[in-house]
Short mmCIF file of C-alpha atoms and ligand atoms in Angstrom, two decimals:
data_model
loop_
_atom_site.label_atom_id
_atom_site.label_comp_id
_atom_site.label_asym_id
_atom_site.label_seq_id
_atom_site.Cartn_x
_atom_site.Cartn_y
_atom_site.Cartn_z
CA MET O 229 101.75 80.71 117.93
CA ASN O 230 101.82 84.73 117.29
CA VAL O 231 105.31 84.79 115.90
CA TYR O 232 105.24 85.86 112.11
CA LYS O 233 107.81 86.23 109.80
CA ALA O 234 108.03 89.90 109.18
CA ASN O 235 106.61 90.81 105.71
CA SER O 236 104.44 93.39 104.31
CA ASP O 237 101.36 91.39 105.20
CA SER O 238 102.61 90.35 108.91
CA ILE O 239 103.69 94.10 109.33
CA GLN O 240 100.30 95.77 108.28
CA GLN O 241 98.73 93.49 110.82
CA ALA O 242 100.98 94.58 113.52
CA ALA O 243 100.33 98.04 112.89
CA GLU O 244 96.51 97.48 112.88
CA ILE O 245 97.39 96.14 116.38
CA ILE O 246 99.04 99.10 117.19
CA LYS O 247 96.25 101.04 116.10
CA ARG O 248 93.99 99.24 118.29
CA GLY O 249 96.14 99.83 121.50
CA GLY O 250 97.63 96.30 121.42
CA LEU O 251 101.47 95.31 122.11
CA VAL O 252 103.77 94.45 119.33
CA ALA O 253 107.27 92.88 119.41
CA PHE O 254 109.23 93.81 116.75
CA PRO O 255 112.88 93.90 115.69
CA THR O 256 115.37 96.62 115.90
CA GLU O 257 118.95 96.67 114.96
CA THR O 258 119.96 97.10 118.74
CA VAL O 259 117.48 94.22 120.39
CA TYR O 260 113.63 93.37 120.09
CA GLY O 261 111.28 96.19 121.40
CA LEU O 262 108.06 95.47 123.03
CA GLY O 263 106.09 98.18 121.23
CA ALA O 264 102.52 99.91 121.62
CA ASP O 265 101.20 103.36 120.28
CA GLY O 266 102.84 106.07 122.25
CA LEU O 267 100.01 108.57 122.09
CA ASN O 268 98.02 106.09 123.73
CA PRO O 269 98.24 106.24 127.54
CA ILE O 270 96.51 102.73 128.10
CA ALA O 271 98.41 100.98 125.58
CA VAL O 272 101.57 102.20 127.08
CA ALA O 273 100.47 101.03 130.49
CA LYS O 274 100.29 97.46 129.09
CA ILE O 275 103.83 97.37 128.32
CA PHE O 276 104.47 98.03 132.16
CA GLU O 277 102.00 95.58 132.99
CA VAL O 278 103.85 93.05 131.06
CA LYS O 279 107.29 93.66 131.64
CA LYS O 280 106.87 93.78 135.15
CA ARG O 281 109.03 96.76 135.94
CA PRO O 282 109.11 97.27 139.75
CA SER O 283 108.47 101.29 139.05
CA PHE O 284 107.52 103.17 136.35
CA ASN O 285 110.67 103.77 134.04
CA PRO O 286 110.41 105.84 131.11
CA LEU O 287 110.26 104.81 127.91
CA ILE O 288 111.98 105.58 124.40
CA LEU O 289 109.88 106.83 121.72
CA HIS O 290 110.72 105.28 118.25
CA ILE O 291 110.14 107.14 115.11
CA ALA O 292 110.42 106.73 111.41
CA ASP O 293 111.34 109.93 109.94
CA LYS O 294 114.05 112.63 111.48
CA ASP O 295 111.61 115.45 110.81
CA SER O 296 108.93 114.47 113.44
CA LEU O 297 111.16 114.75 116.08
CA LYS O 298 110.04 118.44 116.49
CA LYS O 299 106.49 116.95 117.34
CA PHE O 300 107.87 115.53 120.41
CA SER O 301 110.75 118.01 121.42
CA PRO O 302 110.53 121.68 121.22
CA ILE O 303 114.42 121.88 121.02
CA LYS O 304 116.47 123.57 118.46
CA ASN O 305 120.03 123.28 118.47
CA GLU O 306 122.56 122.84 116.12
CA LYS O 307 124.51 120.01 117.42
CA ILE O 308 121.57 117.98 117.95
CA ASP O 309 120.65 118.49 114.11
CA LEU O 310 124.17 117.14 113.46
CA LEU O 311 123.88 114.22 115.52
CA THR O 312 120.44 113.21 114.03
CA GLU O 313 122.07 113.80 110.61
CA LYS O 314 124.85 111.70 111.04
CA PHE O 315 123.44 108.96 113.55
CA TRP O 316 119.97 108.55 112.20
CA PRO O 317 118.48 105.79 111.80
CA GLY O 318 120.86 104.38 114.15
CA PRO O 319 121.64 103.18 117.81
CA LEU O 320 121.54 106.66 119.32
CA THR O 321 118.82 107.89 121.91
CA LEU O 322 118.23 111.36 122.46
CA VAL O 323 116.71 112.68 125.88
CA LEU O 324 115.37 116.15 125.54
CA PRO O 325 112.57 118.45 126.65
CA LYS O 326 109.30 117.09 125.69
CA THR O 327 106.25 118.81 123.88
CA GLU O 328 102.90 118.61 125.46
CA ILE O 329 101.32 115.78 123.05
CA VAL O 330 103.70 113.27 124.99
CA PRO O 331 101.83 111.38 127.53
CA ASP O 332 103.46 111.38 130.88
CA ILE O 333 103.11 107.56 131.03
CA VAL O 334 105.54 107.24 128.47
CA THR O 335 107.98 109.56 130.51
CA SER O 336 106.96 108.82 133.94
CA GLY O 337 106.12 112.11 134.62
CA ASN O 338 109.65 113.59 133.53
CA PRO O 339 109.72 116.80 131.50
CA THR O 340 111.86 115.18 129.12
CA ILE O 341 111.28 112.38 126.23
CA ALA O 342 113.87 109.71 124.94
CA VAL O 343 113.58 109.60 121.24
CA ARG O 344 115.22 107.28 118.52
CA MET O 345 114.54 106.41 114.70
CA PRO O 346 116.00 102.61 114.82
CA ASP O 347 117.71 101.35 111.70
CA HIS O 348 115.52 98.33 110.66
CA PRO O 349 113.37 98.31 107.76
CA VAL O 350 110.73 96.41 109.88
CA ALA O 351 111.06 98.69 112.64
CA LEU O 352 110.48 101.64 110.43
CA GLN O 353 107.87 100.24 107.96
CA LEU O 354 105.42 99.29 111.42
CA ILE O 355 105.85 102.86 112.73
CA GLU O 356 104.87 104.39 109.17
CA ALA O 357 102.11 101.94 108.82
CA SER O 358 100.83 102.44 112.30
CA GLY O 359 100.50 106.15 112.05
CA THR O 360 101.82 106.75 115.28
CA PRO O 361 105.44 107.02 117.27
CA ILE O 362 105.80 103.37 119.12
CA ALA O 363 106.86 103.54 122.84
CA ALA O 364 109.16 100.45 123.48
CA PRO O 365 111.28 99.03 125.82
CA SER O 366 113.45 96.15 125.07
CA ALA O 367 111.02 93.06 124.98
CA ASN O 368 112.46 91.24 128.15
CA LYS O 369 110.89 91.19 131.73
CA PHE O 370 112.20 93.74 134.01
CA GLY O 371 116.07 92.70 134.89
CA HIS O 372 116.38 89.96 132.32
CA LEU O 373 118.70 89.57 129.48
CA SER O 374 117.58 91.52 126.51
CA PRO O 375 116.17 89.79 123.48
CA THR O 376 118.22 89.79 120.20
CA GLU O 377 116.12 87.33 118.43
CA ALA O 378 112.13 86.52 117.98
CA LYS O 379 112.58 83.29 119.86
CA HIS O 380 114.02 85.14 123.24
CA VAL O 381 110.86 87.52 123.22
CA GLU O 382 108.83 84.30 122.66
CA LYS O 383 110.34 82.33 125.64
CA TYR O 384 109.54 84.71 127.98
CA LEU O 385 106.82 87.16 126.78
CA GLY O 386 105.30 84.70 124.14
CA ASP O 387 101.54 84.76 125.48
CA LYS O 388 101.69 88.10 126.63
CA VAL O 389 101.81 90.38 123.47
CA ASP O 390 99.44 90.48 120.39
CA ILE O 391 102.19 89.53 117.83
CA ILE O 392 105.70 88.79 117.44
CA LEU O 393 107.51 90.03 114.22
CA ASP O 394 110.80 87.65 113.49
CA GLY O 395 112.97 90.11 111.54
CA GLY O 396 115.91 87.73 112.15
CA LYS O 397 118.81 88.77 114.49
CA SER O 398 119.31 92.08 115.91
CA PHE O 399 122.61 93.24 114.03
CA VAL O 400 124.06 95.56 116.54
CA GLY O 401 122.98 93.30 119.36
CA VAL O 402 123.24 96.13 122.46
CA GLU O 403 120.69 98.85 123.18
CA SER O 404 121.04 102.40 121.91
CA THR O 405 123.43 104.70 123.42
CA ILE O 406 121.40 107.34 125.45
CA ILE O 407 122.45 111.00 125.75
CA GLN O 408 120.54 113.70 127.31
CA PHE O 409 120.78 117.51 126.22
CA HIS O 410 120.78 119.63 129.31
CA GLU O 411 121.52 123.31 129.81
CA ASN O 412 123.88 123.19 126.60
CA GLU O 413 125.71 120.39 127.60
CA PHE O 414 125.53 116.48 126.50
CA TYR O 415 125.66 113.74 129.02
CA LEU O 416 125.78 110.30 128.38
CA LEU O 417 123.27 108.27 130.11
CA ARG O 418 124.05 104.79 128.98
CA PRO O 419 127.05 103.52 126.73
CA GLY O 420 125.36 101.41 123.88
CA GLY O 421 125.69 100.44 120.13
CA LEU O 422 127.04 103.65 119.23
CA SER O 423 130.62 104.44 120.72
CA LYS O 424 131.35 107.75 122.86
CA GLU O 425 134.17 108.38 120.60
CA ASP O 426 132.02 108.27 117.58
CA ILE O 427 130.00 110.94 119.06
CA GLU O 428 132.61 113.32 120.55
CA LYS O 429 134.30 113.43 116.60
CA GLU O 430 130.61 115.25 115.66
CA ILE O 431 129.68 117.29 118.81
CA GLY O 432 133.24 117.55 120.97
CA LYS O 433 133.55 116.11 124.26
CA ILE O 434 130.37 114.81 126.05
CA LYS O 435 130.14 114.47 129.95
CA THR O 436 129.79 110.97 131.61
CA GLY O 437 128.73 112.28 135.04
CA LYS O 438 125.10 112.66 136.36
CA VAL O 439 122.66 115.41 135.03
CA ASN O 440 121.15 115.90 138.32
CA PRO O 441 123.55 114.54 141.02
CA ASP O 442 120.78 114.48 143.62
CA LYS O 443 118.82 111.98 141.36
CA PRO O 444 119.72 108.82 139.38
CA ASN O 445 119.60 109.82 135.91
CA ALA O 446 117.67 106.92 134.29
CA PRO O 447 116.04 104.38 136.37
CA GLY O 448 117.84 101.88 133.83
CA GLN O 449 120.95 102.89 135.55
CA LEU O 450 120.76 100.56 138.60
CA PRO O 451 123.62 98.73 139.42
CA PHE O 452 121.90 95.10 137.99
CA HIS O 453 120.28 94.66 135.10
CA TYR O 454 120.16 92.42 131.75
CA SER O 455 120.89 89.76 133.98
CA PRO O 456 120.80 85.72 133.03
CA GLN O 457 119.05 83.66 135.41
CA THR O 458 122.29 81.86 135.97
CA PRO O 459 125.08 83.24 138.50
CA LEU O 460 127.56 85.36 136.41
CA LYS O 461 130.90 86.40 137.45
CA PHE O 462 134.24 87.93 135.61
CA PHE O 463 136.60 84.99 134.80
CA ASN O 464 138.84 84.46 137.89
CA ARG O 465 140.88 81.07 137.87
CA ARG O 466 139.77 80.46 141.59
CA LEU O 467 136.43 80.08 140.31
CA LEU O 468 137.19 77.27 138.41
CA ASN O 469 135.95 74.17 140.40
CA LYS O 470 135.53 70.78 138.68
CA LYS O 471 132.40 69.95 140.68
CA LYS O 472 130.57 72.65 139.18
CA LYS O 473 128.95 73.22 135.68
CA ILE O 474 130.44 76.14 134.56
CA GLY O 475 129.97 77.88 131.26
CA VAL O 476 132.36 80.48 129.64
CA LEU O 477 132.13 83.48 127.26
CA PHE O 478 135.38 84.36 126.31
CA PHE O 479 136.05 87.53 123.95
CA LYS O 480 138.29 85.86 121.25
CA GLU O 481 139.56 82.53 122.44
CA ASN O 482 139.60 79.87 124.98
CA GLU O 483 143.12 79.46 126.61
CA ILE O 484 142.22 77.81 129.71
CA ASP O 485 142.67 74.09 130.36
CA PHE O 486 139.42 73.11 132.16
CA PRO O 487 136.59 71.01 131.29
CA PHE O 488 133.72 73.69 130.89
CA ALA O 489 130.31 72.55 130.07
CA ASP O 490 130.65 75.02 127.33
CA VAL O 491 132.56 77.58 125.77
CA LYS O 492 131.28 80.73 123.89
CA ILE O 493 133.49 83.22 122.09
CA LEU O 494 132.20 86.75 121.63
CA SER O 495 134.43 87.33 118.72
CA PRO O 496 136.83 84.94 116.84
CA ASN O 497 138.73 87.92 115.15
CA GLY O 498 138.68 90.27 118.02
CA ASN O 499 136.28 92.56 116.97
CA LEU O 500 134.21 94.58 119.61
CA ARG O 501 131.38 95.39 117.32
CA GLU O 502 130.79 91.59 116.41
CA ALA O 503 131.38 90.97 120.12
CA ALA O 504 128.28 93.34 120.76
CA ALA O 505 126.06 91.58 118.51
CA ASN O 506 126.73 88.15 119.93
CA LEU O 507 126.58 89.16 123.42
CA PHE O 508 123.18 88.72 124.37
CA SER O 509 122.40 85.62 122.01
CA HIS O 510 125.50 83.87 123.64
CA LEU O 511 124.30 84.72 127.21
CA HIS O 512 120.85 83.56 126.21
CA ASP O 513 122.15 80.36 125.20
CA LEU O 514 124.30 79.83 128.28
CA GLU O 515 121.40 80.54 130.70
CA LYS O 516 119.30 77.62 128.86
CA GLU O 517 122.09 75.25 129.66
CA ASN O 518 121.12 75.08 133.38
CA LEU O 519 125.13 75.95 134.52
CA ASP O 520 126.02 76.64 138.18
CA LEU O 521 128.13 79.37 136.78
CA ILE O 522 128.90 81.63 133.96
CA LEU O 523 132.18 83.17 134.10
CA VAL O 524 133.06 85.92 131.56
CA GLU O 525 135.92 87.87 130.18
CA PRO O 526 136.25 91.55 130.51
CA VAL O 527 136.73 93.29 127.19
CA GLU O 528 138.92 96.34 126.63
CA GLU O 529 136.37 99.63 127.46
CA LYS O 530 136.79 101.37 124.32
CA GLY O 531 134.40 101.65 121.47
CA LEU O 532 131.70 99.16 122.06
CA GLY O 533 133.43 97.49 124.64
CA ARG O 534 132.28 100.33 127.02
CA ALA O 535 128.82 99.04 126.36
CA ILE O 536 129.58 95.18 126.52
CA MET O 537 131.26 95.92 129.93
CA ASP O 538 128.38 98.11 131.00
CA ARG O 539 125.79 95.18 130.68
CA LEU O 540 128.43 92.47 132.10
CA ARG O 541 129.13 94.67 135.25
CA LYS O 542 125.37 94.68 135.92
CA ALA O 543 124.52 91.01 134.95
CA SER O 544 127.33 90.18 137.54
CA ASN O 545 125.64 92.20 140.27
CA LYS O 546 122.58 90.37 140.56
O1 LIG K 697 117.97 100.01 121.85
C1 LIG K 697 117.05 100.47 122.53
O2 LIG K 697 117.41 101.69 123.10
C2 LIG K 697 115.99 99.46 122.65
C3 LIG K 697 115.20 99.57 121.56
C4 LIG K 697 113.95 98.43 121.54
O3 LIG K 697 115.16 100.63 120.97
N1 LIG K 697 115.23 99.91 123.82
C5 LIG K 697 115.35 100.03 125.14
O4 LIG K 697 114.66 100.59 126.14
O5 LIG K 697 116.57 99.33 125.62
P1 LIG K 697 114.50 100.38 127.61
O6 LIG K 697 113.28 100.95 128.09
O7 LIG K 697 115.00 99.12 127.97
O8 LIG K 697 115.89 101.59 128.10
C6 LIG K 697 115.45 102.73 127.80
C7 LIG K 697 116.39 103.47 129.09
C8 LIG K 697 115.84 103.28 130.38
O9 LIG K 697 116.96 102.97 130.94
C9 LIG K 697 115.40 104.66 130.78
O10 LIG K 697 115.33 104.74 132.01
C10 LIG K 697 116.10 105.33 129.69
O11 LIG K 697 115.87 104.87 128.71
N2 LIG K 697 115.10 106.68 129.63
C11 LIG K 697 114.07 106.99 128.94
N3 LIG K 697 113.54 108.04 129.24
C12 LIG K 697 114.34 108.84 129.77
C13 LIG K 697 114.24 109.94 130.09
N4 LIG K 697 113.21 110.98 129.81
N5 LIG K 697 115.20 110.58 130.89
C14 LIG K 697 116.42 109.46 131.28
N6 LIG K 697 116.38 108.19 130.74
C15 LIG K 697 115.18 107.81 130.39
MG1 LIG K 698 116.03 97.20 128.50
#
């Protein structure tokens, strides 16, 4: 077993593994990350091997203090300062022009780097103790559900990482919001744990279209992604078939009279933040039950509802 409760000893041990070029799965407030020394290209290459990504997909560099952003991006801009002041540590990733020291494998050859400062004591202590920024995608295999608990990582990657730090359940539960700064404009590349509304309160309107219309923005913007192994569809009464084992994921309550094999509720209070925090863990639980079909109820696309719907749409496209 290589799963350890996160404490100062296990974090120190994990930091030694990072320094030696190994892989550490660690908790963040959004989802668990699969981390390696972000300045060591060979260590970073192991991440791609283990995740089995079909192509190189740029990684997020995780830092433990706002100030070190300047080591990885030369950009100076008031709005970026406002964003880091207000939202770091937290579920916001900034895509900015990169400096020389960032290895190409981290950015997949892009001239930009994605950076964030996670809001989780274990992640911050690990980065600090490692003395290097940690490159980390979500700690799942390509296209699978993202992990929000150590046991999710253990199930898919348990034998492939050197150590898994267990820091409990990720309290945001969906990945960070990614925005790119390009020619004086901000573009939303991925809705996530920080709402677009909250960002716009600080810096005004941000764009949602593509940065470069000829290229896909982020390889993670594939139409399918984050998928359970069981077929998943949006709820529709016509899909109810008593011969099938059907599990459902409702937003607030179950008002449907049908013998479901399992019923999960995202948020009994109808709170989108709570719903986001439970999204992946409920999907992981449903996935374990060998169902024929998972039906999900759409949620309102405001605030964190946008991130939830993005993940559900992608899961339903598989
Ligand atoms: O909450 C999160 O962001 C989690 C935790 C572990 O921090 N990480 C995460 O990483 O979700 P990953 O690799 O699963 O998703 C990162 C996304 C990918 O879609 C990638 O394409 C995009 O960020 N990305 C990274 N660098 C980029 C860049 N230079 N330009 C555009 N997109 C980039
Ligand atoms: Mg991911």
